[in-house]
Tab-separated table of C-alpha atoms in Angstrom:
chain	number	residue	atom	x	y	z
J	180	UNK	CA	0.000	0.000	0.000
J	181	UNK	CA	1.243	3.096	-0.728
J	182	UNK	CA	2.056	5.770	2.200
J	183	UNK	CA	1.297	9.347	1.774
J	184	UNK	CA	2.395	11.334	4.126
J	185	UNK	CA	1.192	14.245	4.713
J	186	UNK	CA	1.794	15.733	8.308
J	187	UNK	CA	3.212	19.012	8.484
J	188	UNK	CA	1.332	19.985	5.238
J	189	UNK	CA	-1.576	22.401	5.817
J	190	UNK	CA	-4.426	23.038	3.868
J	191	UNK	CA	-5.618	22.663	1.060
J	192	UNK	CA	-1.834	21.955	-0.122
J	193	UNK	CA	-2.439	18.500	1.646
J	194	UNK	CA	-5.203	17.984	-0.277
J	195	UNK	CA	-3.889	18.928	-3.778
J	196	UNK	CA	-0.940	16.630	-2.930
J	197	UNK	CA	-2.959	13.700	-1.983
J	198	UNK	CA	-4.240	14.547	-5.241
J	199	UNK	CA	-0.929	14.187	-7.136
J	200	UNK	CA	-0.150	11.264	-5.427
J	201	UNK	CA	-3.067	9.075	-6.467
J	202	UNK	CA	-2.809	9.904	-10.287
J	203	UNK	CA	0.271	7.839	-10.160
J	204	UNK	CA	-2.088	5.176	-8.885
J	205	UNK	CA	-3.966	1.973	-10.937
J	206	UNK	CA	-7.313	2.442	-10.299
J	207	UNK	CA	-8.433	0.262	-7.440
J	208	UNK	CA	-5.121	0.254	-5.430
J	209	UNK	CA	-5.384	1.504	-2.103
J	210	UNK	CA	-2.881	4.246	-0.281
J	211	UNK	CA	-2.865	4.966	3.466
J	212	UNK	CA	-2.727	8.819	3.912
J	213	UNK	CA	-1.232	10.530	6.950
J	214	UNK	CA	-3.286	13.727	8.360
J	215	UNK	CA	-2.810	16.097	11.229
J	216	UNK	CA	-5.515	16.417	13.647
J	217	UNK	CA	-8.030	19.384	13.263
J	218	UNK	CA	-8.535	21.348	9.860
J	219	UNK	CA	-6.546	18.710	7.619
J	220	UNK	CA	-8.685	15.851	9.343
J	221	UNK	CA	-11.904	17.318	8.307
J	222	UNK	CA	-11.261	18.991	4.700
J	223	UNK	CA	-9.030	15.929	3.206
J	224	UNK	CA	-11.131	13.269	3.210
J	225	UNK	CA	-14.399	14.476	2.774
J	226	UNK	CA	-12.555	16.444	-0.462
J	227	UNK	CA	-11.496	12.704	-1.826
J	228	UNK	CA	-14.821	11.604	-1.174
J	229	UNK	CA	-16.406	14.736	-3.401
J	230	UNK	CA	-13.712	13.310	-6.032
J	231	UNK	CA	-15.128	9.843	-5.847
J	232	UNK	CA	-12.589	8.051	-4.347
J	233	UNK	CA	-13.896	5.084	-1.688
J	234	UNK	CA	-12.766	5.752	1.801
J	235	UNK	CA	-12.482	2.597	3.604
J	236	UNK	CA	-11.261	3.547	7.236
J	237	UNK	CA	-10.248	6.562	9.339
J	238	UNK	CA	-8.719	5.970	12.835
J	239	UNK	CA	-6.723	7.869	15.248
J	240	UNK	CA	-2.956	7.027	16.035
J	241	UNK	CA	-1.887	7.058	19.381
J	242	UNK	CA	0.684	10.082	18.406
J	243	UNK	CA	-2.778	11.932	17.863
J	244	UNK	CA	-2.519	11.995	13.820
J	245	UNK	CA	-4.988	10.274	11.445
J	246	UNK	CA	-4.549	7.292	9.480
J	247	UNK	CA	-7.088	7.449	6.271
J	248	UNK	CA	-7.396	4.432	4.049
J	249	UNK	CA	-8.614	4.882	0.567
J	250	UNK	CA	-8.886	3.096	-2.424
J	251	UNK	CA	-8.407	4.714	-5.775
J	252	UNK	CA	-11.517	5.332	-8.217
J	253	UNK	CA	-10.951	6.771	-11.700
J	254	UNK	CA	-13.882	8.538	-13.029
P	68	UNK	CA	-28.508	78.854	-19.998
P	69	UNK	CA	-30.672	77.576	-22.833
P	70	UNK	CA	-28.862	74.218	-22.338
P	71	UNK	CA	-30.002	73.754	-18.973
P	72	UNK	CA	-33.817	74.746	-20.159
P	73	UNK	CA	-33.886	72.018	-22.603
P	74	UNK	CA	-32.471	69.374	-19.934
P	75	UNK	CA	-35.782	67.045	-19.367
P	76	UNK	CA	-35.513	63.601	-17.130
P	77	UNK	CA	-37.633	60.582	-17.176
P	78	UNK	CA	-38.915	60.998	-13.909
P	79	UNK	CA	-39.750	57.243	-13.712
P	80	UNK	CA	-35.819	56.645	-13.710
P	81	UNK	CA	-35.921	58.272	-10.287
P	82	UNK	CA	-39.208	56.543	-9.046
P	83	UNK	CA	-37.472	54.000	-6.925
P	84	UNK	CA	-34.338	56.022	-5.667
P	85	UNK	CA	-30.993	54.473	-6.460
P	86	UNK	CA	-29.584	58.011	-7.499
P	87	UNK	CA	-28.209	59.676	-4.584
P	88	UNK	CA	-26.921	63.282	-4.138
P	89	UNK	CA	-23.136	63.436	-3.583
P	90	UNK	CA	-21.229	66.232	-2.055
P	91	UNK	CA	-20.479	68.729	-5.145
P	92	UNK	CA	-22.716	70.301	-7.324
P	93	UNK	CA	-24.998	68.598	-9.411
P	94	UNK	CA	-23.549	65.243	-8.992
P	95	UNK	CA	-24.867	62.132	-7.501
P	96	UNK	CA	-23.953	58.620	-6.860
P	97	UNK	CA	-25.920	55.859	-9.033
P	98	UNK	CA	-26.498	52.481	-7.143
P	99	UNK	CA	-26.807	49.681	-8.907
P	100	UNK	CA	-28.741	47.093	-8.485
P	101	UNK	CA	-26.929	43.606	-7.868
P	102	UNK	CA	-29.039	40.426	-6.123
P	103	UNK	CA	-26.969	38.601	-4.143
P	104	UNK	CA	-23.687	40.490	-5.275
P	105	UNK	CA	-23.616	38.227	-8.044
P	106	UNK	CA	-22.516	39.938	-11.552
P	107	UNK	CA	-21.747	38.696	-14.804
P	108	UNK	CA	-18.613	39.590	-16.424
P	109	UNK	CA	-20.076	41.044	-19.657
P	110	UNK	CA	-22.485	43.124	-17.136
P	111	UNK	CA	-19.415	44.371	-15.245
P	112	UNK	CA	-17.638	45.264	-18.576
P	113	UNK	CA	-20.198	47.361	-19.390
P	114	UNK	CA	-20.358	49.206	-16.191
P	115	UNK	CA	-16.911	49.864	-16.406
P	116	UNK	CA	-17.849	51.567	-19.497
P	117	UNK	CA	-20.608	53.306	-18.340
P	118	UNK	CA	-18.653	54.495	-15.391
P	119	UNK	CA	-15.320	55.909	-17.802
P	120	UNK	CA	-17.776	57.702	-20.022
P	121	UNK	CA	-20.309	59.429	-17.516
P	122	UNK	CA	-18.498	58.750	-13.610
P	123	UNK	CA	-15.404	59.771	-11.886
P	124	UNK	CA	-12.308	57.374	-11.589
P	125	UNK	CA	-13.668	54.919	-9.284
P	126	UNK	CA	-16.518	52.804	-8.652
P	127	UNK	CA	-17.444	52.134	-5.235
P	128	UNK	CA	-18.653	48.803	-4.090
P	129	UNK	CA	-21.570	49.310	-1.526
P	130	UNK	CA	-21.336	47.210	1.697
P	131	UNK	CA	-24.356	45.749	0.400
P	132	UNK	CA	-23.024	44.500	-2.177
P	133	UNK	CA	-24.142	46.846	-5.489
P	134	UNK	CA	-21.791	48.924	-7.273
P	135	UNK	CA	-21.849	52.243	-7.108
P	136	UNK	CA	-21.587	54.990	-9.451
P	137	UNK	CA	-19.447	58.302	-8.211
P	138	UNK	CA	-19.777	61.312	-9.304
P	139	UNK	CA	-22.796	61.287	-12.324
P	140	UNK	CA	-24.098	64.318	-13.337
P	141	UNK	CA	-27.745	64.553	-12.372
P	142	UNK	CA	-28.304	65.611	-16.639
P	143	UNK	CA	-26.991	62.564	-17.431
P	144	UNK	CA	-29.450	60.492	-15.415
P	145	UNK	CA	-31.088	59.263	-18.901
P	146	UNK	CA	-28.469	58.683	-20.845
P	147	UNK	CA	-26.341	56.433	-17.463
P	148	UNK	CA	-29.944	54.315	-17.460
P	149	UNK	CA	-29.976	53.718	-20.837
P	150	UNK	CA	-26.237	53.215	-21.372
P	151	UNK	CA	-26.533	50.386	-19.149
P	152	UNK	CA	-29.645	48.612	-20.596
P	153	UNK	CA	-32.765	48.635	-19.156
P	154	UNK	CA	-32.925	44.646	-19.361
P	155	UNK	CA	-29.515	43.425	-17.882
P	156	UNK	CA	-28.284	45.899	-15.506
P	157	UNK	CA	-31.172	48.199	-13.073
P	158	UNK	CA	-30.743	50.833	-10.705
P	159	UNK	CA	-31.262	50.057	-7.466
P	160	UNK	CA	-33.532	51.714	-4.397
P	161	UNK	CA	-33.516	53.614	-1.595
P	162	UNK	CA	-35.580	54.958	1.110
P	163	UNK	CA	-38.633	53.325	2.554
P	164	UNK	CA	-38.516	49.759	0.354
P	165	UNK	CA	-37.599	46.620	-0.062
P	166	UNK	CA	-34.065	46.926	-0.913
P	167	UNK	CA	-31.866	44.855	-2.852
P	168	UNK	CA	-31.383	41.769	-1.447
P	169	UNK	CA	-27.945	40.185	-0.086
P	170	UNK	CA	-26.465	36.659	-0.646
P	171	UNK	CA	-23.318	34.594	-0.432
P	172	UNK	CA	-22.068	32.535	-3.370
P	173	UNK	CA	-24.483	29.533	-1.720
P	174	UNK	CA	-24.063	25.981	-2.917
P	175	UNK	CA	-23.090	25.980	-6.888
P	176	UNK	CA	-19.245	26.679	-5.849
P	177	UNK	CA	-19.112	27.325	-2.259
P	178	UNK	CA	-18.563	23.438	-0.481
P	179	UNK	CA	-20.135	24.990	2.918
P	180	UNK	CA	-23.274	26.063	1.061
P	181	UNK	CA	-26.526	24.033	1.995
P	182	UNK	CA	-29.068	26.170	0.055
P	183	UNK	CA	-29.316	28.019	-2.962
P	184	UNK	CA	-29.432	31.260	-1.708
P	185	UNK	CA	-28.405	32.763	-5.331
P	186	UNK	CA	-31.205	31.949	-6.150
P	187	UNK	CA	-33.634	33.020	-3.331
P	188	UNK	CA	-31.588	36.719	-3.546
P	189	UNK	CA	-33.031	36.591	-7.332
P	190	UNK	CA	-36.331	35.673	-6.462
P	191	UNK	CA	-37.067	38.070	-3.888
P	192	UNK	CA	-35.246	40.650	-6.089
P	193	UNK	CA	-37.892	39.566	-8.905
P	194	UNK	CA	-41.185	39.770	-6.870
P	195	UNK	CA	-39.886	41.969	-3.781
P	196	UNK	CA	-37.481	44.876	-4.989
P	197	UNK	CA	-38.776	48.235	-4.816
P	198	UNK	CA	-41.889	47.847	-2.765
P	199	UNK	CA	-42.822	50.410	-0.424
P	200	UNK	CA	-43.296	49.594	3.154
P	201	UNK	CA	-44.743	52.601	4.163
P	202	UNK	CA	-42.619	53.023	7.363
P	203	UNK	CA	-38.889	52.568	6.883
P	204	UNK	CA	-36.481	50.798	4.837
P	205	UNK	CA	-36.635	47.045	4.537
P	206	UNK	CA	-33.419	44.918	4.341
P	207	UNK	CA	-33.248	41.047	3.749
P	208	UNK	CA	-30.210	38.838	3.377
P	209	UNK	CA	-29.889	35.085	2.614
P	210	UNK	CA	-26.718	33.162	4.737
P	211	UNK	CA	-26.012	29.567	2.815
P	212	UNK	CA	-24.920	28.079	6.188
P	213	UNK	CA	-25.402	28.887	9.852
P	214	UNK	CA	-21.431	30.191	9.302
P	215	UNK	CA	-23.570	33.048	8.431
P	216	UNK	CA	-20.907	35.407	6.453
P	217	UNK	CA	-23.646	38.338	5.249
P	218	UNK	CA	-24.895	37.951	9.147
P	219	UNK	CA	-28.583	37.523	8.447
P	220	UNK	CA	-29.952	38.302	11.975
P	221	UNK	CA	-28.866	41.991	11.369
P	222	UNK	CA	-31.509	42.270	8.402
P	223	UNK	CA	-35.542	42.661	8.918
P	224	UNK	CA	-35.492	39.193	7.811
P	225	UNK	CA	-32.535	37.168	7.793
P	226	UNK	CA	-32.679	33.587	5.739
P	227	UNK	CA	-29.984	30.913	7.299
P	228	UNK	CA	-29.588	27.664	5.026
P	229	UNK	CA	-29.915	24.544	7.376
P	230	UNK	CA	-30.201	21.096	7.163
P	231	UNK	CA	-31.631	18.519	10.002
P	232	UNK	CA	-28.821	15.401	9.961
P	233	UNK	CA	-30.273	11.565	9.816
P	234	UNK	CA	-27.919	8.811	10.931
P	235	UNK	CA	-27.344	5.059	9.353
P	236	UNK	CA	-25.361	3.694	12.064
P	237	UNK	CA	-24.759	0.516	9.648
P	238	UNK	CA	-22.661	3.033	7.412
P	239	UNK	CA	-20.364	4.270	10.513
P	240	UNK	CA	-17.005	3.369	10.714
P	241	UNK	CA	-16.566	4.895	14.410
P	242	UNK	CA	-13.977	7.438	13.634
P	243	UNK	CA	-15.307	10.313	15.798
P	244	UNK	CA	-14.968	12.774	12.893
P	245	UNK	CA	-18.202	14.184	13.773
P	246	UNK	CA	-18.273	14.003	17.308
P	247	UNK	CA	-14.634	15.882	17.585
P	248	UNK	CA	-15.758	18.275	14.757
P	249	UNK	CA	-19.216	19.701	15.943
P	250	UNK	CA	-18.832	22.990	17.443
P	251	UNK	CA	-22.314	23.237	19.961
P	252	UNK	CA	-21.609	19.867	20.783
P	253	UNK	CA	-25.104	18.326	19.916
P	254	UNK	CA	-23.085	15.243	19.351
P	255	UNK	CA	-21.385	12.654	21.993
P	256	UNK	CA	-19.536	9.729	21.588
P	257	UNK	CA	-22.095	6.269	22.911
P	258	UNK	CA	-20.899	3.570	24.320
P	259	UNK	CA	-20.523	1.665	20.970
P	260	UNK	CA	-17.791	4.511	19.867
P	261	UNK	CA	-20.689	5.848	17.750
P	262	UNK	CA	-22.226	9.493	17.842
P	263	UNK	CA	-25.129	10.313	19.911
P	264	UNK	CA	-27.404	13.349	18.684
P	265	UNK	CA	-29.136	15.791	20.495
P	266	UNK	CA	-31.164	17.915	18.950
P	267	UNK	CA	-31.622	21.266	21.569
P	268	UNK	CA	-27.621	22.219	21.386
P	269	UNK	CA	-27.866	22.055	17.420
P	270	UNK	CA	-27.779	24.686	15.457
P	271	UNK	CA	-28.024	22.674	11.932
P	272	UNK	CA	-25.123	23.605	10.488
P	273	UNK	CA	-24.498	20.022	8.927
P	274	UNK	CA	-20.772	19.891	9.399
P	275	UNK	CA	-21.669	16.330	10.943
P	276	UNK	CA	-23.014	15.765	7.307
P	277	UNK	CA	-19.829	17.232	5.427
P	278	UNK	CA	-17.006	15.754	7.646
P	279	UNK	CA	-18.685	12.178	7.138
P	280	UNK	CA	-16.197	9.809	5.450
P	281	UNK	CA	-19.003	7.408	4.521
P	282	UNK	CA	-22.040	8.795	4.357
P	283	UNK	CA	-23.699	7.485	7.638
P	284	UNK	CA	-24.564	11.249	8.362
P	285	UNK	CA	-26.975	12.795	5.789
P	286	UNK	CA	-29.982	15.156	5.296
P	287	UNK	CA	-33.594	14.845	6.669
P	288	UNK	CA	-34.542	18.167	5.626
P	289	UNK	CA	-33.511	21.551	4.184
P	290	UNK	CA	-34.609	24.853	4.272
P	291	UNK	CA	-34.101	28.171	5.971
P	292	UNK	CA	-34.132	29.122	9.967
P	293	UNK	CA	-35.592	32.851	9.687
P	294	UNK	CA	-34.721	35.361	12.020
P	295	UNK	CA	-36.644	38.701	12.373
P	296	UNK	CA	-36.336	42.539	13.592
P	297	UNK	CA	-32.802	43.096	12.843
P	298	UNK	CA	-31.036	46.125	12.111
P	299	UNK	CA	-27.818	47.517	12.615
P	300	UNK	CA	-27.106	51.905	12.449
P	301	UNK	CA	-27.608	53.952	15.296
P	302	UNK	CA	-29.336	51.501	18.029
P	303	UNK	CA	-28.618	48.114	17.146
P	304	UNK	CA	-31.105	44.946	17.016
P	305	UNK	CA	-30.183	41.458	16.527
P	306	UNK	CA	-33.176	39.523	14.811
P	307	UNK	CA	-34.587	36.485	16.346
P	308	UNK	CA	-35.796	33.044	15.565
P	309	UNK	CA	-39.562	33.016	14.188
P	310	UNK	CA	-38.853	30.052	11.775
P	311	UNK	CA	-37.315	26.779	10.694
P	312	UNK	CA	-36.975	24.608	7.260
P	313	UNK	CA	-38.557	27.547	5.443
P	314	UNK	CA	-38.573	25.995	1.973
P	315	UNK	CA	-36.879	27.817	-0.518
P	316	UNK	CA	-40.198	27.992	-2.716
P	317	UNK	CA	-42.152	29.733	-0.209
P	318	UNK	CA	-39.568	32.638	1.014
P	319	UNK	CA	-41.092	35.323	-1.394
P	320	UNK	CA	-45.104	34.221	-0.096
P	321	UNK	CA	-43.628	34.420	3.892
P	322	UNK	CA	-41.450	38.061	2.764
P	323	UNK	CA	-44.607	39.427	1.638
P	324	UNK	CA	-46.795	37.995	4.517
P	325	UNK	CA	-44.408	39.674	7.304
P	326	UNK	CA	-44.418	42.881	5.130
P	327	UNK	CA	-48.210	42.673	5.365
P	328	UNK	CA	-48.078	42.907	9.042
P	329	UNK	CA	-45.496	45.398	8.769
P	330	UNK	CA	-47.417	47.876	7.212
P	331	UNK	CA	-50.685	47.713	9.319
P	332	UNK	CA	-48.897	47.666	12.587
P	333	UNK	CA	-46.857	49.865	11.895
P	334	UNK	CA	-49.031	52.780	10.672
P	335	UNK	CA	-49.381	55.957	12.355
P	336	UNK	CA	-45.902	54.716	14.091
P	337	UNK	CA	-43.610	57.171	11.871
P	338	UNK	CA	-40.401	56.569	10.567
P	339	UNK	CA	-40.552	52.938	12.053
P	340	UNK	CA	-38.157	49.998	11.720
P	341	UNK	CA	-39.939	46.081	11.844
P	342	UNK	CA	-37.690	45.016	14.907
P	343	UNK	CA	-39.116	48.736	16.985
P	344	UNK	CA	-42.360	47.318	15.744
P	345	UNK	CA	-42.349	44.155	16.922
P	346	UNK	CA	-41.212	44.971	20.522
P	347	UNK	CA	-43.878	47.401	20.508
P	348	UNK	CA	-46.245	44.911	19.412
P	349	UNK	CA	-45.179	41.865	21.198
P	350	UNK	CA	-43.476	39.299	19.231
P	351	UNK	CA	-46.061	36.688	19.730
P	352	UNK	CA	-48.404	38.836	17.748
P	353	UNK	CA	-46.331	38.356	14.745
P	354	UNK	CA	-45.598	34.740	15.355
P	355	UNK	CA	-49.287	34.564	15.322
P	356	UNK	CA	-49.825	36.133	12.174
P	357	UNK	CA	-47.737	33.631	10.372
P	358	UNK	CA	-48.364	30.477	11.622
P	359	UNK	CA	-52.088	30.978	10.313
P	360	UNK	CA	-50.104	30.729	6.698
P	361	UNK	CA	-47.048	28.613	7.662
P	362	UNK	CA	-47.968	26.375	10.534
P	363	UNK	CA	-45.646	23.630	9.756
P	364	UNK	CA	-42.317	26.188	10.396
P	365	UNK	CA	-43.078	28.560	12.665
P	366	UNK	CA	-41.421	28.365	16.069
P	367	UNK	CA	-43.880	27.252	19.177
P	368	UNK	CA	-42.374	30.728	20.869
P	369	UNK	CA	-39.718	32.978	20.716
P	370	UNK	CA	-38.688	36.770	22.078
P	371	UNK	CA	-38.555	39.781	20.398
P	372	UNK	CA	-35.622	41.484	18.952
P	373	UNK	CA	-32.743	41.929	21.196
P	374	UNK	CA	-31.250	45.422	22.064
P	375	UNK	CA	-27.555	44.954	21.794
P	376	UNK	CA	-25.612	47.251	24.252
P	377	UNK	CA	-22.860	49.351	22.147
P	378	UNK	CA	-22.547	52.089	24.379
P	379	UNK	CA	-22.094	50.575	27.967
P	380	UNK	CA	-18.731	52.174	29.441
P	381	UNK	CA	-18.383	55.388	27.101
């Protein structure tokens, strides 16, 4: 699975990296993205949703960072 | 001198204000009339041109959102109107009417947007615009979300997009993005790491809705919470809550039923503004008066505008 990660990168740069990231994806392969609590958290994923990519979990590390699993959609 | 004898003006140009009288000499500023500060870019090319050929070197752009006209010279009234086309681009009002109303971008662009309220500002705008209260003027503005940027509850009527949430607690994945992200707290984490909702703390805002990875959160219903009896100037009111889930199709009919009222309480009052009226009147007396025509979304009670303070401590 590929790792993005994107802690330390505010918004919406995160976003339009996680972007850049998954074009170099086959569609259906999944990536495990790295956001910082608060803002990032709530824009990124909801954002890759709105571009029809499947989210298939979202959990909480113990360093207090998200883990977001997603699997690539083309249109 | 025989210049200024033959200078004639369609009166009817004037009819609804818009053209207002400036500092110097026979100039005046011409307010434009833009719903919901929205504005097509051949529209504002041909202001621009309107404003080289007959204005100073500026435009000004109103804080409610219309461009302004500087410095228009009151003989050139006819040719500024029909410069700009009658059709695309109108004057706008002032004095004691229903002014233009003001918007956000809404939902088409904006990803906080719940309602349309582009087109609501148009609407209103189309039926409303111009119509004399008979008292004072009448402001209304339309919010897309309760992040309220045009700050609705400082209108006569202010229109707040809002949606009630509905859970599918099959669809949740437990990851507490809704519960850590909802600001009055009208959610809590249950004992099966799923949210809890509350309905009194909420304030319908539907971030629950947009922060949802999956979908678990989603709409019941949509419309507008209306506020009433706001103003800003001189002595402040804040509007209050006199409806909820307004649909969008029945603003103009529950506009023109509140203006109704308006105008017959209000007579013989002066130079009055809605929110004086109502605390004159008692706000259950207009909460009255519309749930005989909106019973399904008008509040059970609520308080009359509130006096906000700006002078304590001077």
């Amino acid at each position: 699975m590929q790792l993005i990660d994107l802690r330390g990168v505010s918004c919406p740069t995160n976003f339009v990296k996680a972007k850049l990231a998954l074009e170099d994806l086959d569609n259906g392969a999944t990536a495990r993205i790295l956001l910082d609590d608060g803002e990032p958290v709530k824009n990124v994923p909801r954002s890759l949703k709105a571009d029809g990519h499947k989210l298939l979990a979202l959990k909480q590390a113990e360093e207090g960072h998200y883990v977001l699993d997603i699997e690539k959609q083309d249109e | 001198m025989s210049e200024e004898k033959q200078t004639k003006l369609d009166l009817n140009n004037l009819k609804a204000g818009g053209f207002i009288k400036e500092r110097g000499k026979d100039l005046f500023t011409v307010r434009l009339r833009v719903p919901g500060g929205r504005m097509s870019v051949p529209r504002l090319k041909k202001i621009a041109e309107v404003a080289e050929k007959f204005g100073g070197e500026f435009v000004h752009l109103s804080v409610r959102q219309s461009i302004e006209l500087i410095n228009i010279n009151y003989k050139d009234f006819d040719a500024v109107v029909e410069e700009l086309g009658e059709k695309s681009q109108k004057v706008a009002s002032c004095g004691a009417r229903v002014r233009v109303p003001v918007a956000c971008g809404g939902c088409e662009y904006n990803p906080n947007g719940l309602v349309d309220t582009q087109k609501s500002a148009l609407e209103v705008d189309d039926k409303l615009f111009g119509t004399p209260t008979g008292h004072h003027k009448f402001k209304v503005a339309f919010a897309g979300c309760p992040f309220d940027c045009p700050k609705s509850a400082t209108n006569d009527i202010g229109f707040q997009g809002a949606i009630y949430p509905q859970f599918d607690t099959d669809a949740c994945i437990s990851c507490g993005l809704c519960t850590k992200n909802c600001v009055p707290k009208a959610l809590v984490t249950g004992d099966d790491n799923k949210p809890v909702f509350n309905n009194d703390p909420c304030i319908w805002c539907g971030d629950c809705v947009k922060v949802c990875p999956t979908g678990a959160w989603s709409e019941k219903r949509r419309g507008y919470t209306v506020r009433i009896g706001g103003k800003w100037g001189r002595s402040p009111l804040v509007g209050t809550l006199f409806a909820t889930f307004l649909p969008e199709d029945q603003v103009v009919a529950f506009i023109a039923s509140v203006l109704e009222w308006y105008k017959l309480k209000a007579e013989g009052l002066g130079r009055i503004r809605l929110g004086d009226t109502i605390i004159r009147e008692g706000a259950a007396e207009l909460l009255n008066h519309l749930r005989d025509q909106f019973p399904e979304y008008i509040v059970s009670h609520t308080i009359a505008p509130q006096v906000i303070e700006t002078q304590v401590g001077k």
